[in-house]
Amino acid sequence: AVTDIIGGITGGVGGNPLDAVTDIIGGITGGDLANNPITGAIQTGIDILQGVESLKTEIINTGINTVADTIISAVPQVEHPVGDLADLGTLSFETSRDTVNGTLEAISDLSGGDLSGVLESATGVVGTLINNSSSAADILQHITNDFAFGNPIDIATGVIDGITGSISGSPLGSISEIITNIGNGFDSGDVISGIAQPIQTGITNANLAIDTLQDNLTNLASDSTFETIDSLINVNLGGGDYHISGSVDSILNAITGTVSSTIAVGEPNPNGGSVTDLISLPSQLTSLTDNLFSSINHF
């Protein structure tokens, strides 16, 4: 039964069954396992994976270099930092590719029973990591030096130079030229005039208002101040015997009356009698006092 099983696996057993087992072990350790269909399928798969990894790395690194070259062509002053960054990127993907492919190669060697090949592939992977790490450190140091020792003004000037094409003379002059181009022919006088015109219009209108006010004040002050005020007021009071109509001056005369005397203050009346006899009161005030006090003699 055992012989039949082994025969089914190996395709037939001729002679001692132990010889068949020995042949299998010999195939594994003797290196002819590559002729086995299983080993061949494994190797084919590894070859495909290695090809895909290499193609992927080539595509990515080509893209990195294309972008870097485009930037450097537009702004030559940033060649070193951009170029170094591109080198660092491509180195990273190359390291990934070599590490993956080296590991796959070690698996292939192991499947073929090639122990020396496995050791060699593993050693190559470790060497790749060490060498590429050293290269990456050098690139990083170079990038650091580019930014640490470069003059920021020179870098900025270089960027502007790359954008504008060239800078001759002061960089500020070039910036002014850029602003002028952006302005596209705007006249600064027109801009100032457009701002000042509404202000001037407002000032002119204010001056006209002040002039009008001054003219009115001048006309008002052309006569006596009190006469002007007096002419503005006209009062009509009552009717009949006690009708009062006229200006403030007329009303005051009606109330206070008039005083006519040639006697100085404090002198006696030369004609005799009291000083009050010389005071003449208008009829309106006399009638008013008569009505209030029955007779002026009460004074």
mmCIF file of C-alpha atoms in Angstrom, residues 7-209:
data_model
loop_
_atom_site.group_PDB
_atom_site.id
_atom_site.type_symbol
_atom_site.label_atom_id
_atom_site.label_comp_id
_atom_site.label_asym_id
_atom_site.label_seq_id
_atom_site.Cartn_x
_atom_site.Cartn_y
_atom_site.Cartn_z
ATOM 1 C CA GLY A 7 4.118 5.373 -6.842
ATOM 2 C CA GLY A 8 1.060 7.574 -7.285
ATOM 3 C CA ILE A 9 3.015 10.627 -6.126
ATOM 4 C CA THR A 10 6.222 9.976 -8.031
ATOM 5 C CA GLY A 11 4.663 8.465 -11.119
ATOM 6 C CA GLY A 12 5.757 4.945 -10.381
ATOM 7 C CA VAL A 13 8.132 3.079 -8.151
ATOM 8 C CA GLY A 14 10.608 0.689 -9.593
ATOM 9 C CA GLY A 15 12.733 -1.286 -7.229
ATOM 10 C CA ASN A 16 13.060 -0.552 -3.541
ATOM 11 C CA PRO A 17 10.571 2.018 -2.202
ATOM 12 C CA LEU A 18 13.353 3.534 -0.135
ATOM 13 C CA ASP A 19 15.101 4.445 -3.329
ATOM 14 C CA ALA A 20 12.081 6.506 -4.335
ATOM 15 C CA VAL A 21 12.152 8.390 -1.012
ATOM 16 C CA THR A 22 15.863 8.926 -1.405
ATOM 17 C CA ASP A 23 15.307 10.332 -4.868
ATOM 18 C CA ILE A 24 12.768 12.843 -3.485
ATOM 19 C CA ILE A 25 15.156 13.977 -0.751
ATOM 20 C CA GLY A 26 17.932 14.184 -3.266
ATOM 21 C CA GLY A 27 15.766 16.351 -5.471
ATOM 22 C CA ILE A 28 15.262 18.793 -2.653
ATOM 23 C CA THR A 29 18.891 18.929 -1.505
ATOM 24 C CA GLY A 30 20.615 18.244 -4.752
ATOM 25 C CA GLY A 31 19.334 21.244 -6.679
ATOM 26 C CA ASP A 32 17.161 19.600 -9.258
ATOM 27 C CA LEU A 33 14.004 20.796 -7.521
ATOM 28 C CA ALA A 34 13.843 23.616 -10.085
ATOM 29 C CA ASN A 35 12.621 21.075 -12.555
ATOM 30 C CA ASN A 36 9.653 20.374 -10.283
ATOM 31 C CA PRO A 37 6.390 21.995 -11.486
ATOM 32 C CA ILE A 38 5.763 23.559 -8.070
ATOM 33 C CA THR A 39 9.224 25.103 -7.861
ATOM 34 C CA GLY A 40 8.936 26.368 -11.397
ATOM 35 C CA ALA A 41 5.626 28.073 -10.618
ATOM 36 C CA ILE A 42 7.153 29.750 -7.571
ATOM 37 C CA GLN A 43 10.106 31.032 -9.568
ATOM 38 C CA THR A 44 7.822 32.315 -12.315
ATOM 39 C CA GLY A 45 5.765 34.242 -9.758
ATOM 40 C CA ILE A 46 8.916 35.723 -8.226
ATOM 41 C CA ASP A 47 10.160 36.859 -11.624
ATOM 42 C CA ILE A 48 6.842 38.592 -12.292
ATOM 43 C CA LEU A 49 6.919 40.369 -8.920
ATOM 44 C CA GLN A 50 10.481 41.558 -9.482
ATOM 45 C CA GLY A 51 9.550 42.900 -12.899
ATOM 46 C CA VAL A 52 6.544 44.748 -11.516
ATOM 47 C CA GLU A 53 8.627 46.289 -8.727
ATOM 48 C CA SER A 54 11.284 47.440 -11.169
ATOM 49 C CA LEU A 55 8.704 48.913 -13.546
ATOM 50 C CA LYS A 56 6.949 50.739 -10.713
ATOM 51 C CA THR A 57 10.202 52.248 -9.500
ATOM 52 C CA GLU A 58 11.176 53.332 -12.999
ATOM 53 C CA ILE A 59 7.838 55.077 -13.576
ATOM 54 C CA ILE A 60 7.902 56.882 -10.230
ATOM 55 C CA ASN A 61 11.524 57.999 -10.519
ATOM 56 C CA THR A 62 10.928 59.217 -14.070
ATOM 57 C CA GLY A 63 8.068 61.355 -12.775
ATOM 58 C CA ILE A 64 10.206 62.747 -9.949
ATOM 59 C CA ASN A 65 13.029 63.695 -12.303
ATOM 60 C CA THR A 66 10.622 65.270 -14.806
ATOM 61 C CA VAL A 67 9.052 67.494 -12.155
ATOM 62 C CA ALA A 68 12.449 68.484 -10.768
ATOM 63 C CA ASP A 69 13.809 69.349 -14.216
ATOM 64 C CA THR A 70 10.748 71.488 -14.952
ATOM 65 C CA ILE A 71 11.171 73.475 -11.729
ATOM 66 C CA ILE A 72 14.897 73.946 -12.269
ATOM 67 C CA SER A 73 14.316 75.140 -15.832
ATOM 68 C CA ALA A 74 11.850 77.764 -14.588
ATOM 69 C CA VAL A 75 13.911 78.816 -11.551
ATOM 70 C CA PRO A 76 17.580 77.899 -12.058
ATOM 71 C CA GLN A 77 18.575 79.372 -8.683
ATOM 72 C CA VAL A 78 16.851 76.519 -6.829
ATOM 73 C CA GLU A 79 18.702 73.816 -8.746
ATOM 74 C CA HIS A 80 20.621 72.461 -5.743
ATOM 75 C CA PRO A 81 17.807 72.035 -3.206
ATOM 76 C CA VAL A 82 15.315 70.786 -5.792
ATOM 77 C CA GLY A 83 17.851 68.465 -7.390
ATOM 78 C CA ASP A 84 18.871 67.081 -4.006
ATOM 79 C CA LEU A 85 15.273 66.461 -3.028
ATOM 80 C CA ALA A 86 14.694 64.650 -6.313
ATOM 81 C CA ASP A 87 17.785 62.506 -5.701
ATOM 82 C CA LEU A 88 16.537 61.657 -2.232
ATOM 83 C CA GLY A 89 13.152 60.631 -3.618
ATOM 84 C CA THR A 90 14.572 58.440 -6.357
ATOM 85 C CA LEU A 91 17.020 56.894 -3.901
ATOM 86 C CA SER A 92 14.148 55.955 -1.603
ATOM 87 C CA PHE A 93 12.266 54.130 -4.354
ATOM 88 C CA GLU A 94 15.447 52.494 -5.646
ATOM 89 C CA THR A 95 16.146 51.240 -2.128
ATOM 90 C CA SER A 96 12.632 49.845 -1.945
ATOM 91 C CA ARG A 97 13.048 48.154 -5.309
ATOM 92 C CA ASP A 98 16.429 46.600 -4.484
ATOM 93 C CA THR A 99 15.239 45.459 -1.068
ATOM 94 C CA VAL A 100 12.068 43.845 -2.431
ATOM 95 C CA ASN A 101 13.781 42.219 -5.374
ATOM 96 C CA GLY A 102 16.674 40.992 -3.207
ATOM 97 C CA THR A 103 14.258 39.428 -0.769
ATOM 98 C CA LEU A 104 12.345 37.756 -3.601
ATOM 99 C CA GLU A 105 15.630 36.454 -4.982
ATOM 100 C CA ALA A 106 16.472 34.952 -1.595
ATOM 101 C CA ILE A 107 13.080 33.210 -1.565
ATOM 102 C CA SER A 108 13.741 31.902 -5.061
ATOM 103 C CA ASP A 109 17.126 30.562 -3.987
ATOM 104 C CA LEU A 110 15.551 28.954 -0.960
ATOM 105 C CA SER A 111 12.888 27.275 -3.073
ATOM 106 C CA GLY A 112 15.627 25.887 -5.298
ATOM 107 C CA GLY A 113 17.593 24.633 -2.338
ATOM 108 C CA ASP A 114 20.478 27.023 -3.086
ATOM 109 C CA LEU A 115 21.597 27.954 0.416
ATOM 110 C CA SER A 116 24.616 29.899 -0.769
ATOM 111 C CA GLY A 117 22.370 31.899 -3.079
ATOM 112 C CA VAL A 118 20.050 32.673 -0.168
ATOM 113 C CA LEU A 119 22.967 33.978 1.891
ATOM 114 C CA GLU A 120 24.268 36.047 -1.004
ATOM 115 C CA SER A 121 20.857 37.623 -1.692
ATOM 116 C CA ALA A 122 20.313 38.445 1.985
ATOM 117 C CA THR A 123 23.755 40.007 2.207
ATOM 118 C CA GLY A 124 22.984 42.107 -0.856
ATOM 119 C CA VAL A 125 19.782 43.400 0.731
ATOM 120 C CA VAL A 126 21.606 44.431 3.904
ATOM 121 C CA GLY A 127 24.368 46.091 1.892
ATOM 122 C CA THR A 128 21.805 48.026 -0.139
ATOM 123 C CA LEU A 129 20.164 49.356 3.008
ATOM 124 C CA ILE A 130 23.494 50.415 4.500
ATOM 125 C CA ASN A 131 24.831 52.070 1.354
ATOM 126 C CA ASN A 132 21.605 53.834 0.494
ATOM 127 C CA SER A 133 21.202 55.051 4.062
ATOM 128 C CA SER A 134 24.650 56.614 3.870
ATOM 129 C CA SER A 135 23.803 58.196 0.532
ATOM 130 C CA ALA A 136 20.541 59.521 1.947
ATOM 131 C CA ALA A 137 22.403 61.074 4.889
ATOM 132 C CA ASP A 138 24.793 62.822 2.492
ATOM 133 C CA ILE A 139 21.894 64.188 0.452
ATOM 134 C CA LEU A 140 20.142 65.442 3.573
ATOM 135 C CA GLN A 141 23.325 67.169 4.706
ATOM 136 C CA HIS A 142 23.671 68.798 1.309
ATOM 137 C CA ILE A 143 20.078 70.052 1.467
ATOM 138 C CA THR A 144 20.680 71.427 4.957
ATOM 139 C CA ASN A 145 23.765 73.275 3.766
ATOM 140 C CA ASP A 146 21.845 74.762 0.851
ATOM 141 C CA PHE A 147 19.303 76.342 3.172
ATOM 142 C CA ALA A 148 21.635 77.083 6.094
ATOM 143 C CA PHE A 149 24.415 78.908 4.281
ATOM 144 C CA GLY A 150 22.469 80.512 1.478
ATOM 145 C CA ASN A 151 21.648 84.214 1.742
ATOM 146 C CA PRO A 152 17.847 84.534 2.022
ATOM 147 C CA ILE A 153 17.924 87.755 -0.007
ATOM 148 C CA ASP A 154 19.930 86.043 -2.733
ATOM 149 C CA ILE A 155 17.481 83.153 -2.750
ATOM 150 C CA ALA A 156 14.503 85.520 -2.981
ATOM 151 C CA THR A 157 16.250 87.502 -5.697
ATOM 152 C CA GLY A 158 16.948 84.301 -7.546
ATOM 153 C CA VAL A 159 13.322 83.267 -7.374
ATOM 154 C CA ILE A 160 12.205 86.662 -8.688
ATOM 155 C CA ASP A 161 14.882 86.420 -11.355
ATOM 156 C CA GLY A 162 13.543 83.068 -12.438
ATOM 157 C CA ILE A 163 9.998 84.405 -12.601
ATOM 158 C CA THR A 164 10.759 87.680 -14.371
ATOM 159 C CA GLY A 165 13.490 86.332 -16.629
ATOM 160 C CA SER A 166 16.266 88.554 -15.332
ATOM 161 C CA ILE A 167 16.970 91.279 -12.833
ATOM 162 C CA SER A 168 19.270 94.137 -13.742
ATOM 163 C CA GLY A 169 19.966 96.628 -10.993
ATOM 164 C CA SER A 170 17.955 96.837 -7.813
ATOM 165 C CA PRO A 171 15.500 94.013 -7.131
ATOM 166 C CA LEU A 172 13.085 96.671 -5.881
ATOM 167 C CA GLY A 173 13.179 98.230 -9.318
ATOM 168 C CA SER A 174 12.144 94.949 -10.839
ATOM 169 C CA ILE A 175 9.304 94.635 -8.355
ATOM 170 C CA SER A 176 8.204 98.152 -9.292
ATOM 171 C CA GLU A 177 8.243 97.136 -12.938
ATOM 172 C CA ILE A 178 6.083 94.124 -12.119
ATOM 173 C CA ILE A 179 3.598 96.359 -10.302
ATOM 174 C CA THR A 180 3.642 98.748 -13.259
ATOM 175 C CA ASN A 181 2.824 95.893 -15.609
ATOM 176 C CA ILE A 182 0.012 94.795 -13.326
ATOM 177 C CA GLY A 183 -1.298 98.378 -13.331
ATOM 178 C CA ASN A 184 -1.626 98.116 -17.107
ATOM 179 C CA GLY A 185 -1.271 101.828 -17.807
ATOM 180 C CA PHE A 186 -3.326 103.309 -15.002
ATOM 181 C CA ASP A 187 -2.653 107.063 -14.635
ATOM 182 C CA SER A 188 -2.042 107.936 -10.992
ATOM 183 C CA GLY A 189 -3.213 111.497 -11.673
ATOM 184 C CA ASP A 190 -6.570 110.189 -12.821
ATOM 185 C CA VAL A 191 -6.869 108.087 -9.697
ATOM 186 C CA ILE A 192 -6.064 111.046 -7.420
ATOM 187 C CA SER A 193 -8.386 113.323 -9.383
ATOM 188 C CA GLY A 194 -11.206 110.822 -9.094
ATOM 189 C CA ILE A 195 -10.765 110.733 -5.328
ATOM 190 C CA ALA A 196 -10.315 114.507 -4.895
ATOM 191 C CA GLN A 197 -13.200 115.633 -7.115
ATOM 192 C CA PRO A 198 -16.024 114.615 -4.721
ATOM 193 C CA ILE A 199 -14.113 116.225 -1.847
ATOM 194 C CA GLN A 200 -13.674 119.474 -3.799
ATOM 195 C CA THR A 201 -17.374 119.484 -4.687
ATOM 196 C CA GLY A 202 -18.293 119.179 -1.030
ATOM 197 C CA ILE A 203 -15.953 122.019 -0.063
ATOM 198 C CA THR A 204 -17.389 124.262 -2.805
ATOM 199 C CA ASN A 205 -20.948 123.644 -1.632
ATOM 200 C CA ALA A 206 -19.942 124.406 1.947
ATOM 201 C CA ASN A 207 -18.328 127.685 0.855
ATOM 202 C CA LEU A 208 -21.515 128.692 -0.965
ATOM 203 C CA ALA A 209 -23.560 128.029 2.151
#
